[in-house]
Amino acid sequence: MNDQTPLDDDRLALDTVLVHGGTERSQFGETSEALFLNSGFVYQTAAAAEARFKGESPGFIYSRYANPTVAMFEARMALIEGAEAARGTASGMSAVTAALLCQLRAGDHVVAARALFGSCLYVVEDLLPRFGVQSTLVDGTDMAAWRAAVRPETKVFFLESPTNPTLEVIDLSAVCEIAHAAGARVVVDNVFATPLGQRPMAHGVDVVVYSATKHIDGAGRCLGGVILASEAFVTEELKDFYRHTGPSMSPFNAWVMLKGLETLSLRVERQCATAARLADWLAEQPGVARVLYPGRDDHPQAGVARRQMSSGGPMVSFDLAGGKDAAFRFSDALRIVRISNNLGDARSLVTHPATTTHQRLTPEARAALGISDGLLRLSVGLEAPEDLQADLGRALRAATRG
Ligand SMILES: *Cc1c(COP(=O)(O)O)cnc(C)c1O
């Protein structure tokens, strides 16, 4: 007989966890994870409902609180990340917002790295202060700046690494040391590294968030997010906030993400290898003023990247000498790489941050972040590397022709 007892997931290699972790079968013995596309649950008796609500008997109550398909995604993500607990969310932004708001109250203070995904910047800079939570933005690579920003009421440090779109790498261990000495928690948005390329909790990070929309889905289908933390954080800070404000993940999207996780390492390894190859090739091309790739020795934080990341990642940014005109001619001449602000897809995608994701910023603020008019951000997909290189080559010729 095929042993049906659950696997001892903690002892399995990551590639096995990506396929099997957290799987729970129904009485039908389905092979792949079942999609429980239901909002509510029924109880055999009124007393059973009472016990469930009192927390005296286990089980599901309502899909805003928890759902079996979402629970499988959460369990698998917790195993991958090495976190005690996880909660799935409707999007990456709901993960970021819930992870911050659930632990903050009026009078608290947040320190964040200035180089943030646009919507994260809105939450920290515009939204939190409306509710009496002050925030200070710092250069994330400058440890003295983090230290100087700390106040007695500082509760949270927030950052992403590598950052969007200039792929700065922030020293997670050093930031955690400063935060923890000040009694603050560290929340890291790990999207650009992917769960396979960087393990923030191993460096002391308290809460890790992802937009699952990106490499976890991997094919540009669904929005989703996840918050990973200790059991204590999830129970004491997040649980009630999550239940009653409703950033919950759709079971359908959780099911798609479970399928995405099965192939995550195959995809991300290939994307990182292609990204490294394209970064090296781009650095040699005329018309390319600068390549920003955490896996290259000329990256400003190459040493930190080597210590903290297992690869250079699946994203490459580069500066065209010809500024905005060259960047537009380049983008328009691409035939395989598509123009999109999204990332983490099987398709390679290019974006011009200065006129899209970061157009809201003043030219001075963009300059401070290193976002020049010639900067392009490439999310490397699964196409044949030689076809991508030829496509970029064609676009570079179009860009430099003027
Ligand atoms: C996309 C992204 C988000 C937001 O995720 P959504 O799923 O689009 O809400 C947050 N942080 C980073 C770094 C991202 O790339």
Short mmCIF file of C-alpha atoms in Angstrom, two decimals, residues 76-396:
data_model
loop_
_atom_site.label_atom_id
_atom_site.label_comp_id
_atom_site.label_asym_id
_atom_site.label_seq_id
_atom_site.Cartn_x
_atom_site.Cartn_y
_atom_site.Cartn_z
CA ARG A 76 4.09 25.47 1.04
CA MET A 77 5.34 29.06 1.13
CA ALA A 78 6.20 28.78 4.84
CA LEU A 79 8.25 25.64 4.15
CA ILE A 80 10.06 27.27 1.21
CA GLU A 81 10.88 30.39 3.21
CA GLY A 82 11.71 28.59 6.45
CA ALA A 83 9.04 30.68 8.21
CA GLU A 84 6.81 29.43 11.02
CA ALA A 85 3.66 30.84 9.44
CA ALA A 86 2.29 32.44 6.28
CA ARG A 87 -0.87 34.23 5.17
CA GLY A 88 -1.87 34.49 1.53
CA THR A 89 -3.13 37.87 0.31
CA ALA A 90 -5.02 39.24 -2.68
CA SER A 91 -1.98 41.03 -4.12
CA GLY A 92 1.56 41.99 -3.26
CA MET A 93 0.35 45.41 -2.17
CA SER A 94 -2.22 43.95 0.21
CA ALA A 95 0.62 41.88 1.71
CA VAL A 96 2.78 44.99 2.18
CA THR A 97 -0.08 47.11 3.57
CA ALA A 98 -1.34 44.42 5.95
CA ALA A 99 2.17 43.53 7.14
CA LEU A 100 2.78 47.17 8.06
CA LEU A 101 -0.63 48.34 9.30
CA CYS A 102 -1.29 45.29 11.48
CA GLN A 103 1.65 46.14 13.74
CA LEU A 104 1.55 49.97 13.68
CA ARG A 105 -0.53 52.53 15.55
CA ALA A 106 -0.67 56.31 15.72
CA GLY A 107 2.52 57.71 17.24
CA ASP A 108 4.76 54.97 15.80
CA HIS A 109 7.57 55.69 13.37
CA VAL A 110 8.79 53.75 10.33
CA VAL A 111 12.19 53.95 8.64
CA ALA A 112 12.25 52.80 5.02
CA ALA A 113 14.74 52.63 2.20
CA ARG A 114 13.94 55.35 -0.33
CA ALA A 115 14.28 53.04 -3.34
CA LEU A 116 10.88 51.36 -3.13
CA PHE A 117 8.35 49.97 -5.57
CA GLY A 118 6.05 52.93 -6.39
CA SER A 119 3.00 51.70 -4.47
CA CYS A 120 5.12 50.77 -1.44
CA LEU A 121 6.45 54.32 -1.47
CA TYR A 122 2.85 55.62 -1.47
CA VAL A 123 1.98 53.48 1.56
CA VAL A 124 5.04 54.60 3.55
CA GLU A 125 5.20 58.22 2.46
CA ASP A 126 1.53 59.21 2.00
CA LEU A 127 -0.77 56.66 3.64
CA LEU A 128 0.89 55.91 6.99
CA PRO A 129 1.26 59.60 7.99
CA ARG A 130 -2.51 60.07 7.45
CA PHE A 131 -3.00 57.71 10.40
CA GLY A 132 -0.38 59.31 12.61
CA VAL A 133 2.51 57.02 11.70
CA GLN A 134 5.51 59.13 10.72
CA SER A 135 8.07 57.78 8.26
CA THR A 136 11.65 58.61 7.36
CA LEU A 137 13.15 57.59 4.02
CA VAL A 138 16.87 56.80 3.89
CA ASP A 139 19.47 55.64 1.39
CA GLY A 140 19.14 51.90 2.12
CA THR A 141 22.78 51.16 1.36
CA ASP A 142 23.98 53.69 3.97
CA MET A 143 23.99 52.03 7.42
CA ALA A 144 24.76 55.33 9.15
CA ALA A 145 21.56 56.76 7.64
CA TRP A 146 19.44 53.91 9.04
CA ARG A 147 21.05 54.40 12.46
CA ALA A 148 20.56 58.17 12.39
CA ALA A 149 16.87 57.83 11.46
CA VAL A 150 15.97 55.78 14.53
CA ARG A 151 13.71 57.46 17.10
CA PRO A 152 12.43 56.15 20.43
CA GLU A 153 9.08 55.42 18.73
CA THR A 154 10.56 53.57 15.70
CA LYS A 155 8.70 50.27 15.33
CA VAL A 156 9.45 49.05 11.80
CA PHE A 157 12.23 49.11 9.20
CA PHE A 158 10.97 48.43 5.68
CA LEU A 159 12.99 47.75 2.53
CA GLU A 160 13.28 45.79 -0.66
CA SER A 161 16.49 44.28 -1.98
CA PRO A 162 17.42 44.26 -4.80
CA THR A 163 15.55 47.51 -5.24
CA ASN A 164 13.35 48.57 -8.12
CA PRO A 165 14.53 49.62 -10.68
CA THR A 166 18.23 50.23 -10.02
CA LEU A 167 18.84 46.84 -8.35
CA GLU A 168 20.72 48.22 -5.34
CA VAL A 169 21.50 45.50 -2.81
CA ILE A 170 20.93 46.31 0.86
CA ASP A 171 22.86 44.48 3.58
CA LEU A 172 20.05 42.66 5.42
CA SER A 173 22.15 41.48 8.39
CA ALA A 174 23.48 44.98 9.04
CA VAL A 175 20.02 46.57 8.80
CA CYS A 176 18.55 43.91 11.13
CA GLU A 177 21.26 44.54 13.69
CA ILE A 178 20.45 48.27 13.78
CA ALA A 179 16.68 47.66 13.90
CA HIS A 180 16.80 45.00 16.59
CA ALA A 181 19.10 47.11 18.78
CA ALA A 182 16.41 49.80 18.57
CA GLY A 183 13.62 47.33 19.36
CA ALA A 184 12.16 47.57 15.83
CA ARG A 185 11.08 44.80 13.45
CA VAL A 186 12.38 44.46 9.87
CA VAL A 187 9.95 43.87 7.01
CA VAL A 188 11.49 42.95 3.64
CA ASP A 189 9.84 42.84 0.22
CA ASN A 190 11.80 40.00 -1.41
CA VAL A 191 10.16 40.04 -4.85
CA PHE A 192 13.19 40.97 -6.96
CA ALA A 193 15.37 38.26 -5.39
CA THR A 194 12.61 35.59 -5.49
CA PRO A 195 12.26 33.08 -2.61
CA LEU A 196 15.04 31.00 -4.18
CA GLY A 197 17.66 33.73 -4.59
CA GLN A 198 17.68 35.24 -1.10
CA ARG A 199 16.53 34.01 2.32
CA PRO A 200 15.93 37.17 4.37
CA MET A 201 15.01 35.30 7.57
CA ALA A 202 18.45 33.69 7.63
CA HIS A 203 19.80 37.25 7.97
CA GLY A 204 17.47 38.14 10.85
CA VAL A 205 14.51 39.63 8.95
CA ASP A 206 11.26 39.34 10.92
CA VAL A 207 8.63 39.57 8.20
CA VAL A 208 9.03 38.73 4.50
CA VAL A 209 6.45 39.75 1.90
CA TYR A 210 6.03 38.78 -1.74
CA SER A 211 3.96 39.80 -4.66
CA ALA A 212 3.14 36.26 -5.83
CA THR A 213 1.92 37.94 -9.02
CA LYS A 214 5.52 37.90 -10.20
CA HIS A 215 7.82 34.83 -10.26
CA ILE A 216 5.63 32.67 -8.03
CA ASP A 217 2.81 32.71 -10.59
CA GLY A 218 5.45 33.02 -13.28
CA ALA A 219 3.14 33.28 -16.26
CA GLY A 220 1.43 36.62 -15.72
CA ARG A 221 -2.00 35.17 -14.86
CA CYS A 222 -3.13 36.12 -11.34
CA LEU A 223 -2.56 38.68 -8.62
CA GLY A 224 -1.50 37.37 -5.24
CA GLY A 225 0.75 37.97 -2.29
CA VAL A 226 2.01 36.36 0.89
CA ILE A 227 3.20 37.45 4.34
CA LEU A 228 5.71 35.19 6.11
CA ALA A 229 6.62 35.56 9.77
CA SER A 230 6.82 33.85 13.14
CA GLU A 231 3.77 32.11 14.58
CA ALA A 232 3.73 34.76 17.32
CA PHE A 233 3.64 37.63 14.80
CA VAL A 234 0.84 36.02 12.81
CA THR A 235 -1.24 35.22 15.90
CA GLU A 236 -0.65 38.39 17.88
CA GLU A 237 -0.32 41.08 15.20
CA LEU A 238 -1.70 39.87 11.89
CA LYS A 239 -4.52 37.44 12.62
CA ASP A 240 -7.33 39.78 13.68
CA PHE A 241 -6.29 42.51 11.22
CA TYR A 242 -6.33 39.97 8.36
CA ARG A 243 -9.67 38.42 9.37
CA HIS A 244 -11.52 41.67 9.80
CA THR A 245 -10.09 43.88 7.06
CA GLY A 246 -10.16 41.19 4.34
CA PRO A 247 -6.95 41.29 2.27
CA SER A 248 -7.54 37.54 1.76
CA MET A 249 -6.36 35.59 -1.26
CA SER A 250 -8.80 34.14 -3.77
CA PRO A 251 -8.75 30.30 -3.61
CA PHE A 252 -8.53 30.24 -7.41
CA ASN A 253 -5.43 32.43 -7.34
CA ALA A 254 -3.91 30.30 -4.57
CA TRP A 255 -4.45 27.23 -6.75
CA VAL A 256 -2.71 28.93 -9.70
CA MET A 257 0.17 29.91 -7.39
CA LEU A 258 0.50 26.30 -6.18
CA LYS A 259 0.93 25.25 -9.82
CA GLY A 260 3.45 28.06 -10.27
CA LEU A 261 5.51 26.91 -7.27
CA GLU A 262 5.91 23.43 -8.77
CA THR A 263 8.10 24.87 -11.54
CA LEU A 264 9.57 27.84 -9.64
CA SER A 265 13.13 26.57 -9.34
CA LEU A 266 13.30 25.40 -12.97
CA ARG A 267 12.05 28.76 -14.17
CA VAL A 268 14.00 31.03 -11.85
CA GLU A 269 17.30 29.17 -12.35
CA ARG A 270 16.90 29.54 -16.10
CA GLN A 271 15.88 33.20 -15.80
CA CYS A 272 18.85 34.01 -13.55
CA ALA A 273 21.30 32.23 -15.88
CA THR A 274 19.93 34.10 -18.90
CA ALA A 275 19.94 37.39 -16.97
CA ALA A 276 23.61 36.92 -16.04
CA ARG A 277 24.51 36.16 -19.65
CA LEU A 278 22.58 39.15 -21.02
CA ALA A 279 24.03 41.48 -18.36
CA ASP A 280 27.58 40.51 -19.35
CA TRP A 281 26.77 40.87 -23.03
CA LEU A 282 25.05 44.25 -22.59
CA ALA A 283 28.06 45.59 -20.66
CA GLU A 284 30.19 45.14 -23.81
CA GLN A 285 27.83 46.85 -26.24
CA PRO A 286 28.40 50.36 -27.56
CA GLY A 287 25.59 52.70 -26.53
CA VAL A 288 25.16 50.99 -23.14
CA ALA A 289 26.54 53.41 -20.58
CA ARG A 290 26.10 51.20 -17.51
CA VAL A 291 24.73 47.77 -16.56
CA LEU A 292 23.25 47.22 -13.11
CA TYR A 293 23.23 43.53 -12.22
CA PRO A 294 23.82 42.19 -8.68
CA GLY A 295 25.74 39.19 -10.07
CA ARG A 296 28.44 41.30 -11.74
CA ASP A 297 31.71 42.32 -10.08
CA ASP A 298 31.16 45.95 -11.13
CA HIS A 299 27.86 46.18 -9.19
CA PRO A 300 28.19 48.85 -6.46
CA GLN A 301 27.25 46.31 -3.74
CA ALA A 302 28.81 43.23 -5.37
CA GLY A 303 30.26 42.03 -2.05
CA VAL A 304 26.93 42.21 -0.21
CA ALA A 305 25.20 40.52 -3.14
CA ARG A 306 27.68 37.63 -3.04
CA ARG A 307 27.16 37.17 0.71
CA GLN A 308 23.42 37.40 0.71
CA MET A 309 22.12 36.20 -2.67
CA SER A 310 22.59 32.82 -4.30
CA SER A 311 22.54 34.32 -7.80
CA GLY A 312 22.41 37.71 -9.46
CA GLY A 313 18.65 37.42 -9.85
CA PRO A 314 16.28 37.47 -12.84
CA MET A 315 16.25 41.28 -13.37
CA VAL A 316 18.78 43.41 -15.27
CA SER A 317 18.80 47.20 -15.53
CA PHE A 318 20.90 49.23 -17.93
CA ASP A 319 21.42 52.78 -18.99
CA LEU A 320 21.45 53.83 -22.62
CA ALA A 321 23.83 56.67 -23.43
CA GLY A 322 21.23 58.36 -25.65
CA GLY A 323 18.73 59.09 -22.84
CA LYS A 324 14.95 58.92 -23.28
CA ASP A 325 15.00 59.00 -27.11
CA ALA A 326 17.38 56.05 -27.25
CA ALA A 327 15.38 54.16 -24.61
CA PHE A 328 12.16 54.65 -26.58
CA ARG A 329 13.76 53.70 -29.92
CA PHE A 330 15.25 50.64 -28.22
CA SER A 331 11.93 49.54 -26.68
CA ASP A 332 9.98 50.08 -29.90
CA ALA A 333 12.47 48.05 -31.96
CA LEU A 334 12.18 44.93 -29.77
CA ARG A 335 10.35 42.02 -31.40
CA ILE A 336 10.46 39.34 -28.67
CA VAL A 337 10.78 41.32 -25.45
CA ARG A 338 7.48 43.11 -24.78
CA ILE A 339 6.99 46.56 -23.24
CA SER A 340 5.31 46.13 -19.84
CA ASN A 341 5.62 47.38 -16.29
CA ASN A 342 4.96 43.83 -15.04
CA LEU A 343 7.75 41.40 -14.22
CA GLY A 344 8.42 37.78 -13.36
CA ASP A 345 6.61 36.45 -16.44
CA ALA A 346 7.68 33.65 -18.79
CA ARG A 347 7.87 36.44 -21.37
CA SER A 348 10.74 38.88 -21.16
CA LEU A 349 9.43 42.36 -20.37
CA VAL A 350 11.09 45.76 -20.56
CA THR A 351 10.03 48.97 -18.86
CA HIS A 352 11.23 52.57 -18.95
CA PRO A 353 10.89 53.57 -15.27
CA ALA A 354 11.35 57.34 -15.76
CA THR A 355 8.16 57.61 -17.85
CA THR A 356 6.07 54.81 -16.29
CA THR A 357 6.52 53.40 -12.78
CA HIS A 358 8.47 56.43 -11.54
CA GLN A 359 6.96 59.24 -13.64
CA ARG A 360 5.13 60.51 -10.53
CA LEU A 361 8.48 61.53 -8.97
CA THR A 362 10.14 64.88 -9.65
CA PRO A 363 13.21 64.80 -11.93
CA GLU A 364 15.32 65.56 -8.82
CA ALA A 365 13.85 62.63 -6.88
CA ARG A 366 14.46 60.33 -9.86
CA ALA A 367 18.05 61.55 -10.13
CA ALA A 368 18.57 60.87 -6.41
CA LEU A 369 17.46 57.28 -7.01
CA GLY A 370 19.71 56.86 -10.06
CA ILE A 371 16.73 56.64 -12.41
CA SER A 372 18.09 58.38 -15.48
CA ASP A 373 16.13 59.02 -18.67
CA GLY A 374 18.11 56.29 -20.42
CA LEU A 375 17.46 53.61 -17.78
CA LEU A 376 15.62 50.45 -18.82
CA ARG A 377 14.60 47.55 -16.57
CA LEU A 378 14.49 44.09 -18.10
CA SER A 379 12.58 41.19 -16.51
CA VAL A 380 14.15 38.13 -18.09
CA GLY A 381 11.78 35.42 -19.29
CA LEU A 382 12.09 31.85 -20.46
CA GLU A 383 12.82 32.42 -24.15
CA ALA A 384 16.01 31.01 -25.69
CA PRO A 385 18.90 33.21 -24.50
CA GLU A 386 20.30 33.55 -28.02
CA ASP A 387 16.97 34.87 -29.33
CA LEU A 388 16.79 37.41 -26.50
CA GLN A 389 20.36 38.53 -27.15
CA ALA A 390 19.61 38.94 -30.87
CA ASP A 391 16.48 40.92 -30.02
CA LEU A 392 18.39 43.24 -27.67
CA GLY A 393 21.11 43.59 -30.32
CA ARG A 394 18.58 44.63 -32.95
CA ALA A 395 17.07 47.16 -30.54
CA LEU A 396 20.48 48.58 -29.62
#
